[in-house]
Structures are given as C-alpha cells and as structure tokens.
C-alpha cells in the first residue's frame, strides 16, 4: 500500500459545524430551512468561531431519507434555493473565513434518479446492481421498470446501490462484475464529475456518505480503499486543498484509504461504535437494539470507562500518524444530541471542554452549542425512524434562535414547520445565551478561540493522559493541563509539579500538587513552558 499523503494544512485548525439544512434557518417562510436563511445567520457562525461548515445533502431529492436519496447531484433542491444561492452563500461564508463542505452520497442514488430510471428499463445497464433471477436474492428489491429482476438497495429500498463492482466473483451470483467493468468505471467517473462541479463553484470538499459501502463483498475493504485512494490522487492533482471526510466510522482504515479525516461514530466495525458511544451515549434518544446498555463516561453516575474510548483512539492515531485526523462529533443527524435523557445542562460544559481540547477535529452539531436537546416524541419525518427506539427526528428539530414565534427559525405557521420545535418553555436559545456571558454558548466560543490561539491544543500536539478515571486529566503539548470531571460527585487527582495558572476553569482547582474537581467541573491550566 502506498503511504497516504499528509493531510491538508487548513484542516488541522478546523472546527467543524454541521448544518442539517432543513432545520437551521428558513428565509422564505415555507417552514423548511434554506441557503438564504443560513446566509442570514453567518454572523452566528463567525461569532462562534467555527471555520468549516458541512451540510447534509442539499440536492434535488424526493426526500425519502432526508436528502440521502439524491435525484440530481448537480442541482440543489429547490426548497433550499438555487445553485446560485449556494454559491453566493459559499462566497459570503468564505469572506468570513468559513469553508463549506457538501455531503457526497457516493454509494447510492434515489430510485427517482434518471440513472436508475434508465437502468430499470435497460437490461444491459450496469450502473446499479441487478440480479436477473426469478426469485429475489436476499435484500434485493423488484425492478420498478420493464427490466426484469431485482436491484440491490444500499440503505432504504428507495436507495439503489450504485455499482462499483464486487471484489470477488461468485458463481452463485452471476450478476457480479469486477471493479473495472464498464458500469463501475462510469460510476467512478461520475464521482469525479460531481466533485469537480461543486469544487469548481468554490466548495471546499465533501463529507462522504457510507464511504465504506462502495465495492461489494470486499474483504478488509481493500478494493473500496483502492477506489478512494485513486480518487484522492485525482483530487490532489486537480483540486489541491479540497478535503474529503468519510462517514466510515473506522479512521484507521479510512484515512490510509485516502480520506483526510473520518469520524468516530455511533456505529463502526470496532465494537459497534463503542468508542464514541462510551463517551456520550446514555441509552436514551436514539437506541439501537443490539447495543449493550452502557454507562457513558460523560454520565452523572460516574460509572463510565474512559479507556473504551481512549484505547480505540490510541490504536487509530498510531496507525494514522500524520496522514489525517479523527473527528469527534458532539452529535449528528443520525444519533442523540449531547443533551439527551438524564444529561442535564450543567453537564454540557465539561463535555465541550473535553471535545475542544482533545487532539481531534471537533465537529459541533448545530444547536449543540446552546445545549439543544434530543426531543423525545418528535414525529417521524423523511425516513428518520430506524427502529422501535431509534428515531432520528428528535435530533433534527429547528434551531432555537430567540424567543420570537417559532424560536426565530421560520415565519411559517407552527404546524407547517419541517419538524415541531422543542416544546419545553425553558428551551435554550442563541439570543438568551449571547446575552449571558456565563452561558454554554459563550463557553464554547471561548474554547474555540482558545484552541485556535493555542497550537498545543490542536490535533497535532502531544497528549499525555495522567488519569483516566474521574476526573480525566491530561496534558496537551507538554504545557496545558486539562481536567474534566463528567460525574456528579467530586473527584481528586495528583497534579504535575509546579504552578498551574487557570486559563478557563469552573469547579476545578490545582493547589499543592492536588487537583480538586467538583461534580461536572472542568479546567484548562497553563503549566508554563517546561
Ligand atoms: C448515513 C447518513 O448519515 C444517514 O442519515 C443516511 O440515512 C444513510 N447514510 C443512508 O444514506
């Protein structure tokens, strides 16, 4: 395997902010967010200090899966505006030092995409995976067109898998084609064309949906990795500086496969997403039945185990080296927010103090900066429900801007909103928290500013974990001592020798070699040059 190229420089300083476009800001009063709405709220992003936004898919779509069912990769959905609106937003964001990434749904289209409609009527077409059998192979779906047989979906039935070939042939499945067959080659070229189109308009890169899913029956993902490395090579030659982040959930595979960064996610081959879930997931909100009930490290009872996360982190970073980053999201559109179930607002500052001082590429999910909660009982919308205890809608409710009607999200009648707002009369808002210097929002802003101004806190500096029970204690870049106590009970640990000046702290003191942390306390201390 050729060694991966070093990561692009700007990404090392990035603080990502994820926008679910449906729910961020609605400018035209139809109840659904749009690009002009985001543009009007760029002040918030600039003030907060985030410098890279990634949008969930915003392309033409029947929205069976919130836009992850793309019907035209080169045209944005009219409900968000026009391609020109997106370009204008990207330029306006760029003037404020904010890059914009789009979501590349690489593994499947919508069943309404013209490629699929043509394929369903042309027995020779190979762009999708068709079994011309009498009986449906497991998981396959009957052709909706004149072509007989069945197609393979990639997620929901309405999301036919694009054909990137199979890594292995199987006489029992004669429809398999190799990765360099005509259909797979056309699809690989299509990925280039899509990227080229948007990068040419000023976008800065992509988060790639289900990046591991491309080549089927692919042991160790070897052929899928080859495909991405080839694309990365093309990207580096044609659009140097553009970023590729994968939704893979396994950075030690995806970064060597050519991605600049990957996320620790609620799923993933290593322990079914355990590394991330062991930090945040508290068995409320989005729950998948195979998951073991687990006390998260960021839990008031203090029964969590940081090493579940830390061991996986260490293993991945050792393999990745300088080639890329691991992104740690506060949440995303697929799983519960930080503020879910028993996790109260007073517990959130410690979580951000950790995320924004850890050597990660931090990703803040819209609204988490004010502690918006996962809203249980939110109606299912656009394929949000994945299981009896797994509805993603609760993480997708409208952004809470202020105390005007619809929390300033939209002027539409409340019943026309994409999803109802959190009905809690005490729901947090941006306006209230901006007016309060003691708010979570101000803390997040200060932490982002501190991170930017302090290379020792960035992803490339060293991390020495001194205590991984409660409190968590680590030193960044040999200079900054971080203490985080995510449980309700107080905790003590030994401090490194010498003075420690508080840079940002609440409920943590360091005196005479002893760290004392109150429940939910956090602190960042300057140990001075050593
Ligand atoms: C992962 C996306 O994050 C999720 O929202 C979507 O439903 C599936 N991929 C299918 O595209």
Short mmCIF file of C-alpha atoms and ligand atoms in Angstrom, two decimals:
data_model
loop_
_atom_site.label_atom_id
_atom_site.label_comp_id
_atom_site.label_asym_id
_atom_site.label_seq_id
_atom_site.Cartn_x
_atom_site.Cartn_y
_atom_site.Cartn_z
CA UNK A 1 0.00 0.00 0.00
CA UNK A 2 1.43 3.38 -0.93
CA UNK A 3 1.76 5.70 2.03
CA UNK A 4 -1.01 8.27 2.33
CA UNK A 5 -0.23 11.90 1.63
CA UNK A 6 -0.09 14.28 4.58
CA UNK A 7 -3.33 16.00 5.50
CA UNK A 8 -4.03 19.44 4.12
CA UNK A 9 -2.88 22.21 6.41
CA UNK A 10 -6.12 24.14 6.90
CA UNK A 11 -7.89 21.11 8.23
CA UNK A 12 -5.63 20.93 11.28
CA UNK A 13 -7.15 24.19 12.55
CA UNK A 14 -10.69 23.40 11.54
CA UNK A 15 -13.61 23.41 13.92
CA UNK A 16 -16.44 21.80 12.02
CA UNK A 17 -20.06 22.82 12.34
CA UNK A 18 -22.71 20.57 10.87
CA UNK A 19 -25.86 22.10 9.44
CA UNK A 20 -28.91 20.00 8.77
CA UNK A 21 -30.30 22.38 6.16
CA UNK A 22 -33.95 21.57 6.78
CA UNK A 23 -33.76 22.87 10.33
CA UNK A 24 -31.28 25.72 10.58
CA UNK A 25 -32.94 28.89 9.29
CA UNK A 26 -35.90 29.45 6.99
CA UNK A 27 -35.81 32.70 4.99
CA UNK A 28 -38.91 32.30 2.83
CA UNK A 29 -41.48 31.20 5.38
CA UNK A 30 -42.19 27.74 3.97
CA UNK A 31 -41.25 26.07 7.24
CA UNK A 32 -38.07 24.47 5.86
CA UNK A 33 -34.60 25.92 6.20
CA UNK A 34 -32.76 27.25 3.14
CA UNK A 35 -29.47 28.72 1.95
CA UNK A 36 -30.59 32.33 2.26
CA UNK A 37 -31.55 31.52 5.84
CA UNK A 38 -28.07 30.19 6.55
CA UNK A 39 -26.53 33.23 4.88
CA UNK A 40 -28.52 35.49 7.15
CA UNK A 41 -27.15 33.60 10.15
CA UNK A 42 -23.49 33.63 9.19
CA UNK A 43 -22.95 36.20 11.93
CA UNK A 44 -23.64 33.50 14.46
CA UNK A 45 -21.12 31.10 12.95
CA UNK A 46 -18.44 33.76 12.64
CA UNK A 47 -19.03 34.97 16.18
CA UNK A 48 -18.86 31.40 17.45
CA UNK A 49 -15.57 30.91 15.64
CA UNK A 50 -16.29 27.77 13.67
CA UNK A 51 -14.49 27.82 10.34
CA UNK A 52 -15.82 24.86 8.37
CA UNK A 53 -19.46 24.06 7.80
CA UNK A 54 -20.67 20.76 6.44
CA UNK A 55 -24.14 20.45 5.08
CA UNK A 56 -26.21 17.31 4.97
CA UNK A 57 -27.25 16.59 1.36
CA UNK A 58 -28.99 19.56 -0.17
CA UNK A 59 -29.58 18.17 -3.67
CA UNK A 60 -32.76 17.51 -5.64
CA UNK A 61 -34.45 14.58 -3.94
CA UNK A 62 -37.80 13.01 -3.15
CA UNK A 63 -36.61 13.14 0.49
CA UNK A 64 -37.41 9.57 1.46
CA UNK A 65 -34.24 9.74 3.52
CA UNK A 66 -33.89 13.44 4.26
CA UNK A 67 -31.95 14.02 1.02
CA UNK A 68 -29.67 10.97 1.24
CA UNK A 69 -31.70 9.82 -1.74
CA UNK A 70 -30.27 12.04 -4.44
CA UNK A 71 -32.17 12.57 -7.69
CA UNK A 72 -29.70 15.05 -9.22
CA UNK A 73 -26.19 15.50 -7.86
CA UNK A 74 -25.58 18.70 -9.76
CA UNK A 75 -28.65 20.67 -8.74
CA UNK A 76 -29.68 21.72 -5.26
CA UNK A 77 -33.20 21.02 -4.02
CA UNK A 78 -35.49 23.94 -4.89
CA UNK A 79 -36.65 24.13 -1.29
CA UNK A 80 -33.14 25.27 -0.31
CA UNK A 81 -32.77 27.73 -3.20
CA UNK A 82 -30.77 27.58 -6.39
CA UNK A 83 -27.22 26.58 -7.23
CA UNK A 84 -26.52 30.31 -7.40
CA UNK A 85 -27.84 30.74 -3.85
CA UNK A 86 -25.46 28.05 -2.66
CA UNK A 87 -22.58 29.67 -4.50
CA UNK A 88 -23.46 33.03 -3.01
CA UNK A 89 -23.65 31.54 0.46
CA UNK A 90 -20.29 29.83 -0.06
CA UNK A 91 -18.71 33.11 -1.13
CA UNK A 92 -20.27 35.00 1.76
CA UNK A 93 -19.04 32.33 4.18
CA UNK A 94 -15.59 32.45 2.57
CA UNK A 95 -15.38 36.20 3.21
CA UNK A 96 -15.80 35.36 6.89
CA UNK A 97 -13.14 32.67 6.79
CA UNK A 98 -15.65 29.82 6.76
CA UNK A 99 -15.30 26.95 4.30
CA UNK A 100 -18.29 24.96 3.15
CA UNK A 101 -18.35 21.20 2.58
CA UNK A 102 -21.16 19.27 0.94
CA UNK A 103 -22.32 15.72 1.51
CA UNK A 104 -21.38 13.33 -1.28
CA UNK A 105 -23.78 10.40 -1.30
CA UNK A 106 -21.43 8.10 -3.16
CA UNK A 107 -22.91 4.66 -2.65
CA UNK A 108 -26.47 5.06 -3.88
CA UNK A 109 -28.95 7.32 -5.60
CA UNK A 110 -32.67 7.81 -5.20
CA UNK A 111 -34.88 5.43 -7.15
CA UNK A 112 -36.05 8.64 -8.83
CA UNK A 113 -32.61 9.45 -10.24
CA UNK A 114 -32.61 9.36 -14.07
CA UNK A 115 -29.66 6.94 -13.96
CA UNK A 116 -31.73 4.45 -12.03
CA UNK A 117 -34.88 5.01 -14.07
CA UNK A 118 -32.88 4.33 -17.24
CA UNK A 119 -31.25 1.30 -15.68
CA UNK A 120 -34.60 -0.14 -14.62
CA UNK A 121 -35.61 -0.11 -18.28
CA UNK A 122 -32.39 -1.28 -19.90
CA UNK A 123 -31.31 -4.87 -19.26
CA UNK A 124 -27.76 -4.07 -20.42
CA UNK A 125 -27.15 -1.21 -17.97
CA UNK A 126 -24.61 -1.87 -15.22
CA UNK A 127 -24.72 1.34 -13.22
CA UNK A 128 -26.73 -0.43 -10.50
CA UNK A 129 -26.58 -3.98 -9.16
CA UNK A 130 -29.22 -6.11 -10.84
CA UNK A 131 -29.91 -9.80 -10.33
CA UNK A 132 -31.78 -11.19 -13.33
CA UNK A 133 -33.17 -14.08 -11.32
CA UNK A 134 -36.72 -15.33 -10.85
CA UNK A 135 -36.51 -15.11 -7.08
CA UNK A 136 -35.23 -12.05 -5.25
CA UNK A 137 -31.81 -12.66 -3.69
CA UNK A 138 -31.85 -11.69 -0.04
CA UNK A 139 -32.24 -7.96 0.42
CA UNK A 140 -32.89 -7.27 -3.28
CA UNK A 141 -35.98 -5.38 -4.48
CA UNK A 142 -38.18 -5.99 -7.53
CA UNK A 143 -37.47 -3.87 -10.57
CA UNK A 144 -39.86 -0.95 -10.93
CA UNK A 145 -39.24 -0.82 -14.71
CA UNK A 146 -39.52 -3.01 -17.78
CA UNK A 147 -36.23 -4.69 -16.95
CA UNK A 148 -36.93 -7.98 -15.20
CA UNK A 149 -35.21 -8.96 -11.98
CA UNK A 150 -34.22 -7.26 -8.78
CA UNK A 151 -31.88 -4.48 -7.68
CA UNK A 152 -29.74 -4.20 -4.58
CA UNK A 153 -30.50 -1.27 -2.29
CA UNK A 154 -27.78 0.32 -0.18
CA UNK A 155 -29.87 1.57 2.73
CA UNK A 156 -33.63 2.05 2.32
CA UNK A 157 -35.32 0.31 -0.60
CA UNK A 158 -35.62 3.62 -2.41
CA UNK A 159 -31.80 3.96 -2.40
CA UNK A 160 -30.45 1.62 -5.09
CA UNK A 161 -26.75 0.85 -4.68
CA UNK A 162 -24.55 2.28 -7.39
CA UNK A 163 -22.47 -0.49 -8.90
CA UNK A 164 -18.78 -0.15 -8.06
CA UNK A 165 -18.29 -3.84 -8.71
CA UNK A 166 -17.63 -6.80 -6.45
CA UNK A 167 -14.17 -7.60 -5.15
CA UNK A 168 -14.80 -11.33 -5.66
CA UNK A 169 -16.75 -13.25 -8.23
CA UNK A 170 -19.20 -15.93 -7.11
CA UNK A 171 -20.71 -18.48 -9.50
CA UNK A 172 -23.89 -18.43 -7.41
CA UNK A 173 -24.25 -14.70 -8.18
CA UNK A 174 -23.52 -14.41 -11.88
CA UNK A 175 -24.56 -10.75 -11.96
CA UNK A 176 -21.40 -9.67 -10.14
CA UNK A 177 -18.95 -7.63 -12.22
CA UNK A 178 -15.36 -6.70 -11.43
CA UNK A 179 -14.46 -3.22 -10.22
CA UNK A 180 -13.09 -2.24 -13.63
CA UNK A 181 -16.18 -3.27 -15.59
CA UNK A 182 -17.99 -0.64 -17.62
CA UNK A 183 -20.70 0.24 -15.08
CA UNK A 184 -18.33 0.65 -12.14
CA UNK A 185 -15.99 2.73 -14.30
CA UNK A 186 -18.84 5.01 -15.30
CA UNK A 187 -19.78 5.44 -11.65
CA UNK A 188 -16.23 6.23 -10.61
CA UNK A 189 -16.07 8.86 -13.33
CA UNK A 190 -19.41 10.25 -12.14
CA UNK A 191 -17.96 10.79 -8.65
CA UNK A 192 -15.18 12.86 -10.20
CA UNK A 193 -17.66 14.85 -12.25
CA UNK A 194 -19.80 15.63 -9.21
CA UNK A 195 -16.83 16.69 -7.12
CA UNK A 196 -15.38 18.72 -9.94
CA UNK A 197 -18.67 20.53 -10.41
CA UNK A 198 -19.03 21.69 -6.81
CA UNK A 199 -15.35 22.31 -6.12
CA UNK A 200 -15.31 24.46 -9.24
CA UNK A 201 -18.05 26.57 -7.68
CA UNK A 202 -15.97 27.27 -4.58
CA UNK A 203 -16.97 24.47 -2.24
CA UNK A 204 -14.08 23.15 -0.13
CA UNK A 205 -14.73 19.43 -0.08
CA UNK A 206 -17.08 16.70 1.00
CA UNK A 207 -18.27 14.54 3.79
CA UNK A 208 -18.76 11.22 2.02
CA UNK A 209 -21.81 9.22 3.00
CA UNK A 210 -21.34 5.48 3.67
CA UNK A 211 -17.87 5.67 2.18
CA UNK A 212 -17.13 2.06 3.08
CA UNK A 213 -20.10 0.72 1.15
CA UNK A 214 -18.93 1.06 -2.44
CA UNK A 215 -17.35 -2.19 -3.61
CA UNK A 216 -19.40 -5.20 -2.52
CA UNK A 217 -18.08 -8.40 -0.95
CA UNK A 218 -14.81 -6.62 -0.36
CA UNK A 219 -12.72 -8.30 2.33
CA UNK A 220 -10.93 -5.74 4.50
CA UNK A 221 -12.39 -3.07 2.19
CA UNK A 222 -9.32 -3.46 0.02
CA UNK A 223 -10.96 -2.57 -3.31
CA UNK A 224 -13.05 0.21 -1.78
CA UNK A 225 -9.86 1.68 -0.31
CA UNK A 226 -8.16 1.44 -3.70
CA UNK A 227 -11.03 3.32 -5.28
CA UNK A 228 -10.81 6.15 -2.74
CA UNK A 229 -7.02 6.36 -2.95
CA UNK A 230 -7.32 6.74 -6.69
CA UNK A 231 -9.94 9.47 -6.25
CA UNK A 232 -7.81 11.19 -3.65
CA UNK A 233 -4.89 11.16 -6.06
CA UNK A 234 -7.09 12.79 -8.67
CA UNK A 235 -8.35 15.32 -6.12
CA UNK A 236 -4.83 16.26 -5.04
CA UNK A 237 -3.85 16.86 -8.65
CA UNK A 238 -6.94 18.75 -9.73
CA UNK A 239 -8.20 20.45 -6.56
CA UNK A 240 -5.35 20.62 -4.06
CA UNK A 241 -6.66 21.88 -0.76
CA UNK A 242 -10.05 20.21 -1.04
CA UNK A 243 -10.99 17.97 1.87
CA UNK A 244 -12.50 14.51 1.93
CA UNK A 245 -14.06 13.39 5.21
CA UNK A 246 -15.57 9.97 5.39
CA UNK A 247 -18.59 8.61 7.08
CA UNK A 248 -16.86 5.31 7.68
CA UNK A 249 -16.52 5.18 11.45
CA UNK A 250 -13.14 3.46 11.27
CA UNK A 251 -10.37 6.03 10.79
CA UNK A 252 -7.53 3.52 10.86
CA UNK A 253 -8.91 2.05 7.66
CA UNK A 254 -10.43 5.11 6.01
CA UNK A 255 -7.53 7.54 6.45
CA UNK A 256 -5.00 5.15 4.89
CA UNK A 257 -7.66 4.69 2.20
CA UNK A 258 -7.26 8.33 1.23
CA UNK A 259 -9.57 10.35 3.44
CA UNK A 260 -8.26 13.39 5.24
CA UNK A 261 -10.40 12.56 8.24
CA UNK A 262 -13.04 10.19 9.48
CA UNK A 263 -15.50 10.37 12.35
CA UNK A 264 -15.79 8.26 15.44
CA UNK A 265 -19.46 7.36 15.13
CA UNK A 266 -22.30 5.52 16.81
CA UNK A 267 -21.56 2.60 14.51
CA UNK A 268 -18.36 1.16 13.19
CA UNK A 269 -16.59 -2.12 12.95
CA UNK A 270 -14.68 -1.69 16.17
CA UNK A 271 -17.13 -2.63 18.93
CA UNK A 272 -20.18 -1.35 17.09
CA UNK A 273 -19.41 2.29 17.68
CA UNK A 274 -18.36 1.63 21.24
CA UNK A 275 -15.56 4.22 21.32
CA UNK A 276 -17.98 7.09 20.69
CA UNK A 277 -20.95 5.60 22.48
CA UNK A 278 -18.84 5.00 25.58
CA UNK A 279 -18.33 8.75 25.81
CA UNK A 280 -21.78 10.20 25.18
CA UNK A 281 -24.49 7.64 24.60
CA UNK A 282 -26.71 7.23 27.64
CA UNK A 283 -29.24 4.68 26.43
CA UNK A 284 -31.85 7.33 25.68
CA UNK A 285 -32.73 9.14 22.47
CA UNK A 286 -31.59 7.04 19.53
CA UNK A 287 -31.11 3.48 20.72
CA UNK A 288 -30.35 0.51 18.54
CA UNK A 289 -31.41 -2.84 19.96
CA UNK A 290 -28.12 -4.75 19.50
CA UNK A 291 -26.36 -2.16 21.66
CA UNK A 292 -25.49 -3.18 25.17
CA UNK A 293 -26.73 -0.79 27.83
CA UNK A 294 -23.61 1.06 28.83
CA UNK A 295 -22.96 3.90 31.24
CA UNK A 296 -21.17 6.62 29.27
CA UNK A 297 -18.05 8.24 30.65
CA UNK A 298 -19.91 11.56 30.42
CA UNK A 299 -22.61 10.41 32.83
CA UNK A 300 -23.59 11.80 36.21
CA UNK A 301 -23.31 8.45 37.97
CA UNK A 302 -19.63 8.20 37.17
CA UNK A 303 -19.80 4.57 36.12
CA UNK A 304 -18.34 5.06 32.66
CA UNK A 305 -14.92 3.97 31.47
CA UNK A 306 -12.78 6.41 29.52
CA UNK A 307 -10.40 3.69 28.39
CA UNK A 308 -13.02 2.26 25.98
CA UNK A 309 -12.66 5.46 24.00
CA UNK A 310 -9.03 6.09 24.74
CA UNK A 311 -7.72 2.67 23.73
CA UNK A 312 -9.53 2.86 20.40
CA UNK A 313 -8.27 6.40 19.92
CA UNK A 314 -4.68 5.43 20.59
CA UNK A 315 -4.82 2.47 18.26
CA UNK A 316 -6.30 4.55 15.45
CA UNK A 317 -3.94 7.50 15.86
CA UNK A 318 -0.90 5.24 15.89
CA UNK A 319 -1.96 3.81 12.55
CA UNK A 320 -2.99 7.13 11.02
CA UNK A 321 0.12 9.05 12.05
CA UNK A 322 0.32 12.39 10.24
CA UNK A 323 -1.89 11.27 7.37
CA UNK A 324 -5.17 12.63 8.73
CA UNK A 325 -7.46 13.25 11.63
CA UNK A 326 -10.18 11.67 13.68
CA UNK A 327 -13.22 13.84 14.04
CA UNK A 328 -15.19 13.69 17.25
CA UNK A 329 -18.76 14.91 16.82
CA UNK A 330 -20.92 16.21 19.66
CA UNK A 331 -23.78 14.52 17.80
CA UNK A 332 -25.12 14.38 14.29
CA UNK A 333 -28.36 13.97 12.38
CA UNK A 334 -28.24 10.19 13.00
CA UNK A 335 -27.84 9.97 16.76
CA UNK A 336 -28.77 11.67 20.00
CA UNK A 337 -27.50 15.07 20.96
CA UNK A 338 -25.28 15.59 24.00
CA UNK A 339 -28.35 16.85 25.81
CA UNK A 340 -30.34 13.63 25.89
CA UNK A 341 -32.15 11.75 28.63
CA UNK A 342 -30.54 12.20 32.03
CA UNK A 343 -27.77 14.51 30.81
CA UNK A 344 -28.64 17.96 32.17
CA UNK A 345 -27.43 21.38 31.01
CA UNK A 346 -24.92 21.58 33.87
CA UNK A 347 -23.12 18.55 32.43
CA UNK A 348 -22.52 20.03 28.99
CA UNK A 349 -19.62 22.43 29.70
CA UNK A 350 -17.34 19.56 30.74
CA UNK A 351 -18.18 17.70 27.53
CA UNK A 352 -17.22 20.70 25.40
CA UNK A 353 -14.09 21.35 27.49
CA UNK A 354 -13.06 17.82 26.62
CA UNK A 355 -14.03 17.86 22.95
CA UNK A 356 -12.37 21.21 22.23
CA UNK A 357 -9.09 20.38 23.97
CA UNK A 358 -8.77 16.83 22.69
CA UNK A 359 -6.46 16.25 19.66
CA UNK A 360 -9.39 15.79 17.35
CA UNK A 361 -11.07 17.57 14.53
CA UNK A 362 -14.05 18.72 16.60
CA UNK A 363 -17.47 18.69 14.94
CA UNK A 364 -20.29 20.63 16.57
CA UNK A 365 -23.78 19.65 15.51
CA UNK A 366 -25.99 22.72 15.03
CA UNK A 367 -27.68 23.71 18.26
CA UNK A 368 -25.37 21.72 20.50
CA UNK A 369 -23.50 24.94 21.23
CA UNK A 370 -26.55 26.10 23.19
CA UNK A 371 -27.40 22.67 24.56
CA UNK A 372 -30.43 21.93 22.38
CA UNK A 373 -31.80 18.60 23.42
CA UNK A 374 -32.86 15.46 21.66
CA UNK A 375 -36.63 15.91 21.75
CA UNK A 376 -38.34 12.60 22.51
CA UNK A 377 -41.66 12.07 20.75
CA UNK A 378 -40.79 14.22 17.72
CA UNK A 379 -42.85 12.92 14.79
CA UNK A 380 -41.09 10.77 12.24
CA UNK A 381 -40.16 12.67 9.09
CA UNK A 382 -38.35 11.83 5.87
CA UNK A 383 -37.22 8.37 6.90
CA UNK A 384 -35.99 9.44 10.33
CA UNK A 385 -37.19 6.28 12.08
CA UNK A 386 -34.76 3.37 12.04
CA UNK A 387 -36.15 1.19 14.82
CA UNK A 388 -38.57 0.97 17.72
CA UNK A 389 -36.27 3.10 19.89
CA UNK A 390 -34.41 4.79 17.10
CA UNK A 391 -35.99 7.91 15.62
CA UNK A 392 -33.53 10.48 14.38
CA UNK A 393 -36.18 13.21 14.23
CA UNK A 394 -35.50 14.15 17.87
CA UNK A 395 -32.03 15.32 16.83
CA UNK A 396 -33.32 17.26 13.81
CA UNK A 397 -35.68 19.84 15.34
CA UNK A 398 -35.49 23.51 14.30
CA UNK A 399 -32.65 25.67 15.56
CA UNK A 400 -33.67 27.78 18.52
CA UNK A 401 -32.59 31.32 17.76
CA UNK A 402 -34.65 33.53 20.08
CA UNK A 403 -37.98 33.81 21.86
CA UNK A 404 -39.95 35.14 18.87
CA UNK A 405 -42.55 32.85 17.22
CA UNK A 406 -41.03 29.52 16.13
CA UNK A 407 -37.92 30.48 18.09
CA UNK A 408 -36.91 32.69 15.15
CA UNK A 409 -36.47 29.71 12.87
CA UNK A 410 -39.32 30.48 10.47
CA UNK A 411 -42.32 32.73 9.96
CA UNK A 412 -44.47 29.81 8.82
CA UNK A 413 -47.44 28.70 10.91
CA UNK A 414 -46.15 26.34 13.59
CA UNK A 415 -47.96 23.39 12.02
CA UNK A 416 -46.06 23.92 8.75
CA UNK A 417 -42.59 23.61 10.24
CA UNK A 418 -40.37 20.82 8.97
CA UNK A 419 -40.47 19.40 12.49
CA UNK A 420 -42.02 20.90 15.58
CA UNK A 421 -39.81 22.91 17.89
CA UNK A 422 -38.79 21.63 21.26
CA UNK A 423 -41.96 22.45 23.25
CA UNK A 424 -40.05 22.99 26.50
CA UNK A 425 -40.83 26.57 27.68
CA UNK A 426 -37.26 26.75 29.00
CA UNK A 427 -35.62 25.62 25.78
CA UNK A 428 -32.27 27.32 25.28
CA UNK A 429 -31.89 29.98 22.59
CA UNK A 430 -28.97 31.67 20.92
CA UNK A 431 -30.26 35.14 21.84
CA UNK A 432 -30.63 34.39 25.54
CA UNK A 433 -27.24 32.75 25.74
CA UNK A 434 -25.50 35.50 23.84
CA UNK A 435 -26.80 37.93 26.43
CA UNK A 436 -25.33 35.79 29.23
CA UNK A 437 -21.56 35.54 29.47
CA UNK A 438 -21.93 32.58 31.79
CA UNK A 439 -23.80 30.56 29.17
CA UNK A 440 -22.72 27.42 27.39
CA UNK A 441 -22.64 29.36 24.12
CA UNK A 442 -20.06 31.81 25.48
CA UNK A 443 -18.00 28.98 26.89
CA UNK A 444 -17.98 27.14 23.57
CA UNK A 445 -16.93 30.33 21.84
CA UNK A 446 -14.09 30.91 24.31
CA UNK A 447 -12.94 27.31 23.99
CA UNK A 448 -12.88 27.55 20.20
CA UNK A 449 -10.93 30.81 20.38
CA UNK A 450 -8.50 29.28 22.87
CA UNK A 451 -8.00 26.25 20.68
CA UNK A 452 -7.30 28.43 17.66
CA UNK A 453 -4.85 30.62 19.51
CA UNK A 454 -3.07 27.67 21.15
CA UNK A 455 -1.35 25.19 18.83
CA UNK A 456 -0.75 22.94 21.86
CA UNK A 457 -4.49 22.26 21.97
CA UNK A 458 -4.76 21.33 18.31
CA UNK A 459 -4.79 17.85 16.81
CA UNK A 460 -1.08 17.73 16.04
CA UNK A 461 0.28 18.30 19.54
CA UNK A 462 1.08 15.62 22.07
CA UNK A 463 -1.43 14.28 24.58
CA UNK A 464 -0.37 12.69 27.83
CA UNK A 465 -3.23 11.19 29.79
CA UNK A 466 -2.37 11.30 33.51
CA UNK A 467 -5.61 9.93 34.90
CA UNK A 468 -8.39 8.19 33.00
CA UNK A 469 -10.76 7.53 35.88
CA UNK A 470 -12.61 10.51 37.35
CA UNK A 471 -11.50 13.21 36.87
CA UNK A 472 -9.97 12.84 33.45
CA UNK A 473 -6.58 14.55 33.48
CA UNK A 474 -4.32 15.13 30.50
CA UNK A 475 -1.57 17.44 29.35
CA UNK A 476 -1.58 18.88 25.85
CA UNK A 477 1.58 19.89 24.07
CA UNK A 478 3.57 19.43 27.30
CA UNK A 479 2.07 22.66 28.60
CA UNK A 480 -1.70 22.75 29.10
CA UNK A 481 -3.24 20.68 31.85
CA UNK A 482 -6.85 19.72 31.19
CA UNK A 483 -9.13 18.43 33.93
CA UNK A 484 -12.65 17.24 33.22
CA UNK A 485 -14.96 15.67 35.76
CA UNK A 486 -18.07 14.45 33.96
CA UNK A 487 -19.71 12.87 37.01
CA UNK A 488 -21.85 14.49 39.74
CA UNK A 489 -19.53 13.54 42.60
CA UNK A 490 -16.34 15.45 43.20
CA UNK A 491 -13.02 13.82 42.39
CA UNK A 492 -9.34 14.31 43.10
CA UNK A 493 -6.13 13.51 41.30
CA UNK A 494 -2.45 14.30 41.55
CA UNK A 495 -1.25 17.34 39.64
CA UNK A 496 2.05 17.69 37.83
CA UNK A 497 4.61 19.61 39.89
CA UNK A 498 4.85 23.37 39.57
CA UNK A 499 2.46 26.26 39.15
CA UNK A 500 -0.70 25.89 37.09
CA UNK A 501 -2.45 29.08 36.00
CA UNK A 502 -6.14 28.70 35.21
CA UNK A 503 -6.92 29.66 31.61
CA UNK A 504 -10.57 28.56 31.66
CA UNK A 505 -11.94 26.74 34.66
CA UNK A 506 -15.11 26.16 36.64
CA UNK A 507 -15.18 23.93 39.70
CA UNK A 508 -11.58 22.78 39.42
CA UNK A 509 -8.59 23.92 41.47
CA UNK A 510 -4.97 22.87 41.35
CA UNK A 511 -3.06 23.54 44.56
CA UNK A 512 -0.01 21.96 46.16
CA UNK A 513 0.09 19.14 43.69
CA UNK A 514 -3.57 18.22 44.14
CA UNK A 515 -6.34 18.59 41.58
CA UNK A 516 -9.77 19.03 43.16
CA UNK A 517 -12.71 18.81 40.78
CA UNK A 518 -16.29 19.41 41.77
CA UNK A 519 -19.02 17.46 40.04
CA UNK A 520 -19.20 18.45 36.34
CA UNK A 521 -16.17 20.69 36.80
CA UNK A 522 -13.60 21.39 34.11
CA UNK A 523 -10.44 23.38 33.83
CA UNK A 524 -7.60 24.21 31.48
CA UNK A 525 -4.40 25.33 33.19
CA UNK A 526 -1.15 26.68 31.83
CA UNK A 527 1.79 24.82 33.31
CA UNK A 528 4.19 27.20 31.59
CA UNK A 529 6.99 26.31 29.23
CA UNK A 530 8.74 23.22 30.66
C1 LIG B 1 -25.70 7.76 6.57
C2 LIG B 1 -26.40 9.05 6.77
O1 LIG B 1 -25.75 9.78 7.77
C3 LIG B 1 -27.83 8.71 7.12
O2 LIG B 1 -28.52 9.84 7.56
C4 LIG B 1 -28.48 8.09 5.92
O3 LIG B 1 -29.78 7.68 6.26
C5 LIG B 1 -27.68 6.87 5.44
N1 LIG B 1 -26.26 7.11 5.41
C6 LIG B 1 -28.08 6.49 4.05
O4 LIG B 1 -27.57 7.40 3.12
#
